[in-house]
């Protein structure tokens, strides 16, 4: 019938158009001068920010500066973490993506390596504004030597401990060496003997913590091997770290915790209930603890960087965000202006650290902050930030984070269902196939 | 005129009417009345084509390529052809997922239908008050959006403070279950998911079966009872016999829905631990949205659909063959 | 043989009074057993809903207790209040309402039209189309997200209510056509012919004659469209770029982030609020829905 034929023709046409339009996008060439003030009158810069990152006050400060400089307006859209990889991927594929996106530092490679983000290498010097960015933030944002993200802020993990409980066990000072730590924990263990009490609560699936042990012993996740990656959990150093992790976890954390993660049950809830006296956590977890148990005040809490067996603090996985520009953005010049302001020493020192307490994006910023007045709670984090490492800057690293193989690797070691050796063999093979595949 | 009256005598009007093929060659005077409807149907056709046909074609197309993130950002991709499908079939994870899906589906459909039958029978012997109570309870379970019910389930089975763990520990039959993390044990995760799906699936089956049961003429039951038949016999030989077509439909619908169940599994266990609860649907999602191997994900989706079609082919063939309005 | 002879007798002749007293006693005992089973069943089946409400009405301190509290000691509405006022609830509710109503209306209209075409008009490939409609329903739910995204991107439908509505319509339409077809098929052509002879136009026939007769199918479709649009997270989150256009599932997801901690009271309150419209809707149309599905079932 005629209708069938017309329909068939229409369908083929649409599919063909789809394929062509997908091909027709090319990285918009940004030949524009690096930071010459672009005039943006009448234009709007769209920014996607992750819920929980910079506060509206800081964003406003940046936006006000930007609007004064360029005359363009800013529209900030808050995004939730659930489903963000899908949302960001599809946004980068659409024809009018946002102009600046807030990407978790470990996620930048997966977008950058596939051609979704604008190459910022030519503007690096201009954007750095004389400072040296933190390794943990800039390393993942650099793929094949090209820069794809501008560090926004950092966060680390440190030990959060209940000063009150420790004082009751006779400990008045935070430990600074591994031996002191274990001695202190033994005292706590002797004092609080409830069957479900953990002197130091580390859920077996807490890979962020597990990695710290591997790094402290000198091992690593994977190292570049030419164009490929070679996973290294089976190396002697990594094995030593894994063994240390297992024995510490088994000694000081409850048996039930060996197969659990940090959220089910929530480790902050466990801390708030007094079922543990110490956890490894981010700074925002302090707020959660206090919400869970309003009787715990700032005076009751303290932090310190986890002292490693190596003699210095355990290297921590630097968490944080980078600002990137989608390659298909239609306001790339304006975006660069905005990035410059967001990464500027002034914003970093006054707002990112000063008002919000995040770790600023540069070594200089961290030193300045650490040299100034830090509260008891902030101290641990800033010490920890000075030894930081990051995950491999590989395009497919996010798959490893997303498919739960990391958490199961560590929990199988903690629970003893696998020896560090056997676990490492299969996990290394998995990492190799994913990162290089 | 005559045709109408004779047909009316032959067939009872109403819902149970089943007519023979009546569409003969359209008479000449009908042609004019067809034109208008066809033009009314074009919008529906357009929407269907644009929103359903085109994406499906696209899905099938990319199942032969290595479409991924790079393709989304830059439009480049390489045709891999049937090697993609060969890769899927050669992947032991695929077969594991398939086996799991078949087992899960059988367990969920079996559970829902059996419990549904029991509840339908229960409804039919209850007095009006209790019947209303049970119906309301069923509707509450049925109506809750599965995004919300999955949250409730996570809370019920929360290690440490979940009430399900506490209840089980109190029975002293399973030891101390207080800290059991259901989502992290392969068997328990499946049990929790099974309970969630069945909890929300039984109402529809039970209510539909009950409605069908009420259509069975009372005389049959009374006659059978007079003949001395026990209640069990009555149920199996009489009730079930009448319910057969409805049962079959419920079973087929359940198979189709449960085969592809996703939200509940993802929100409770994310397909873990170690893929123990990764059915084909979850596997497709992980491939396409965690690894962003969209081409491979598309191939798995196509294979899943064809498999399901094959499994329900028997019912579809009946549908087509029943000489009916197709 | 005996059954048949019974059937030829008038129904009134087969009365209860002819049953032996022992049988009556057995029936009454059976009824008591059934009542007990019903009560046990109802308690078990309603437990999750009860626990959800119970938790939602508790203050935070009573939610995480080692021994669960089966009744709140200090009943509080604060979880509900904060869930509804301290978030974008009203905004997202408005968005969900728009999208849901749009999806329902569009699916019904398009479903009726398409089903009418399939059943009333002869054209080649009708059988194949019906089989493929069934096949489309068998696709894994998330499989079409990216392809549909690309289509919508091309048609500039992203970030608009229309786009999201159409996405849900696309998801519901195959099922809707299939169900409506079952009802169309049972309507004798004679009704249409009679109306046509009376001079009604096809459009009039469709609207006044056919549409009322397929009402159960319309109800089924509206239910599934409601659920699909109300419950979906990923499509809404991916297709809507502007946070002022998010729907309720996104709102619900915001209650279970690591930063919110273990606020199960808040989560449960949000779940109650989220489920309420759907439950009310179901309670209202439940009878029609079930009768519709069962009638459609027998015809197959």
CSV table of C-alpha atoms in Angstrom, one decimal, chain A residues 1 14 17-18 21-22 48 50-52 75-84 86-87 90-91 93-98 263 265-266 268-269 273 275 284 288 291-292, chain C residues 60 64 66 122-124 145-147 149-151 153-156 158 233-234 236-244 246 250-251 253-254 256-263:
chain,number,residue,atom,x,y,z
A,1,UNK,CA,0.0,0.0,0.0
A,14,UNK,CA,14.7,9.7,10.2
A,17,UNK,CA,19.2,11.7,9.7
A,18,UNK,CA,20.0,10.5,13.2
A,21,UNK,CA,23.6,14.3,12.9
A,22,UNK,CA,25.6,12.1,15.3
A,48,UNK,CA,25.7,22.3,36.1
A,50,UNK,CA,26.6,18.8,41.9
A,51,UNK,CA,24.3,19.0,44.9
A,52,UNK,CA,26.5,19.3,47.9
A,75,UNK,CA,22.2,30.0,35.2
A,76,UNK,CA,23.2,27.4,37.8
A,77,UNK,CA,21.5,24.0,37.7
A,78,UNK,CA,21.9,21.7,40.6
A,79,UNK,CA,22.3,18.0,39.8
A,80,UNK,CA,21.9,15.0,42.0
A,81,UNK,CA,24.5,12.2,42.1
A,82,UNK,CA,22.0,9.4,41.4
A,83,UNK,CA,22.2,8.7,37.6
A,84,UNK,CA,24.6,11.6,37.0
A,86,UNK,CA,24.0,8.9,32.4
A,87,UNK,CA,22.7,12.4,32.5
A,90,UNK,CA,23.7,12.3,27.3
A,91,UNK,CA,24.1,16.0,27.9
A,93,UNK,CA,26.1,14.2,23.4
A,94,UNK,CA,23.2,16.6,22.9
A,95,UNK,CA,23.4,19.6,20.6
A,96,UNK,CA,23.2,22.3,23.3
A,97,UNK,CA,24.9,21.0,26.4
A,98,UNK,CA,25.6,23.1,29.5
A,263,UNK,CA,26.0,3.1,54.0
A,265,UNK,CA,24.2,0.6,57.9
A,266,UNK,CA,25.4,4.1,57.8
A,268,UNK,CA,28.0,7.8,60.8
A,269,UNK,CA,24.8,6.4,62.4
A,273,UNK,CA,25.0,5.8,68.4
A,275,UNK,CA,28.8,1.8,68.7
A,284,UNK,CA,30.7,16.4,55.7
A,288,UNK,CA,25.7,13.9,59.5
A,291,UNK,CA,22.3,15.4,62.8
A,292,UNK,CA,22.0,11.8,63.8
C,60,UNK,CA,14.3,10.8,64.5
C,64,UNK,CA,16.9,4.0,64.9
C,66,UNK,CA,17.8,-1.4,68.8
C,122,UNK,CA,-7.8,-4.5,6.7
C,123,UNK,CA,-4.3,-3.9,5.5
C,124,UNK,CA,-1.3,-6.1,4.9
C,145,UNK,CA,16.8,5.3,26.7
C,146,UNK,CA,19.8,6.3,24.6
C,147,UNK,CA,18.1,5.7,21.2
C,149,UNK,CA,17.4,10.4,23.7
C,150,UNK,CA,19.1,10.8,20.4
C,151,UNK,CA,15.8,10.9,18.5
C,153,UNK,CA,17.7,15.5,20.6
C,154,UNK,CA,17.3,15.5,16.9
C,155,UNK,CA,13.7,16.7,17.2
C,156,UNK,CA,14.5,19.3,19.8
C,158,UNK,CA,14.6,17.5,25.1
C,233,UNK,CA,13.4,8.3,37.4
C,234,UNK,CA,16.0,7.8,34.8
C,236,UNK,CA,12.9,12.2,33.6
C,237,UNK,CA,16.3,13.0,35.0
C,238,UNK,CA,18.1,12.5,31.7
C,239,UNK,CA,15.7,14.3,29.5
C,240,UNK,CA,15.0,17.3,31.7
C,241,UNK,CA,18.0,19.7,31.9
C,242,UNK,CA,16.4,22.4,34.0
C,243,UNK,CA,15.9,21.5,37.7
C,244,UNK,CA,12.7,23.5,37.7
C,246,UNK,CA,12.1,17.7,37.5
C,250,UNK,CA,13.9,12.9,41.4
C,251,UNK,CA,12.5,14.6,44.5
C,253,UNK,CA,15.7,10.2,45.3
C,254,UNK,CA,17.0,13.3,47.1
C,256,UNK,CA,18.4,8.9,50.1
C,257,UNK,CA,21.8,10.5,49.5
C,258,UNK,CA,24.8,9.9,51.7
C,259,UNK,CA,24.7,13.5,52.8
C,260,UNK,CA,21.2,13.2,54.2
C,261,UNK,CA,22.4,10.5,56.5
C,262,UNK,CA,20.1,7.8,57.7
C,263,UNK,CA,16.9,9.9,57.8
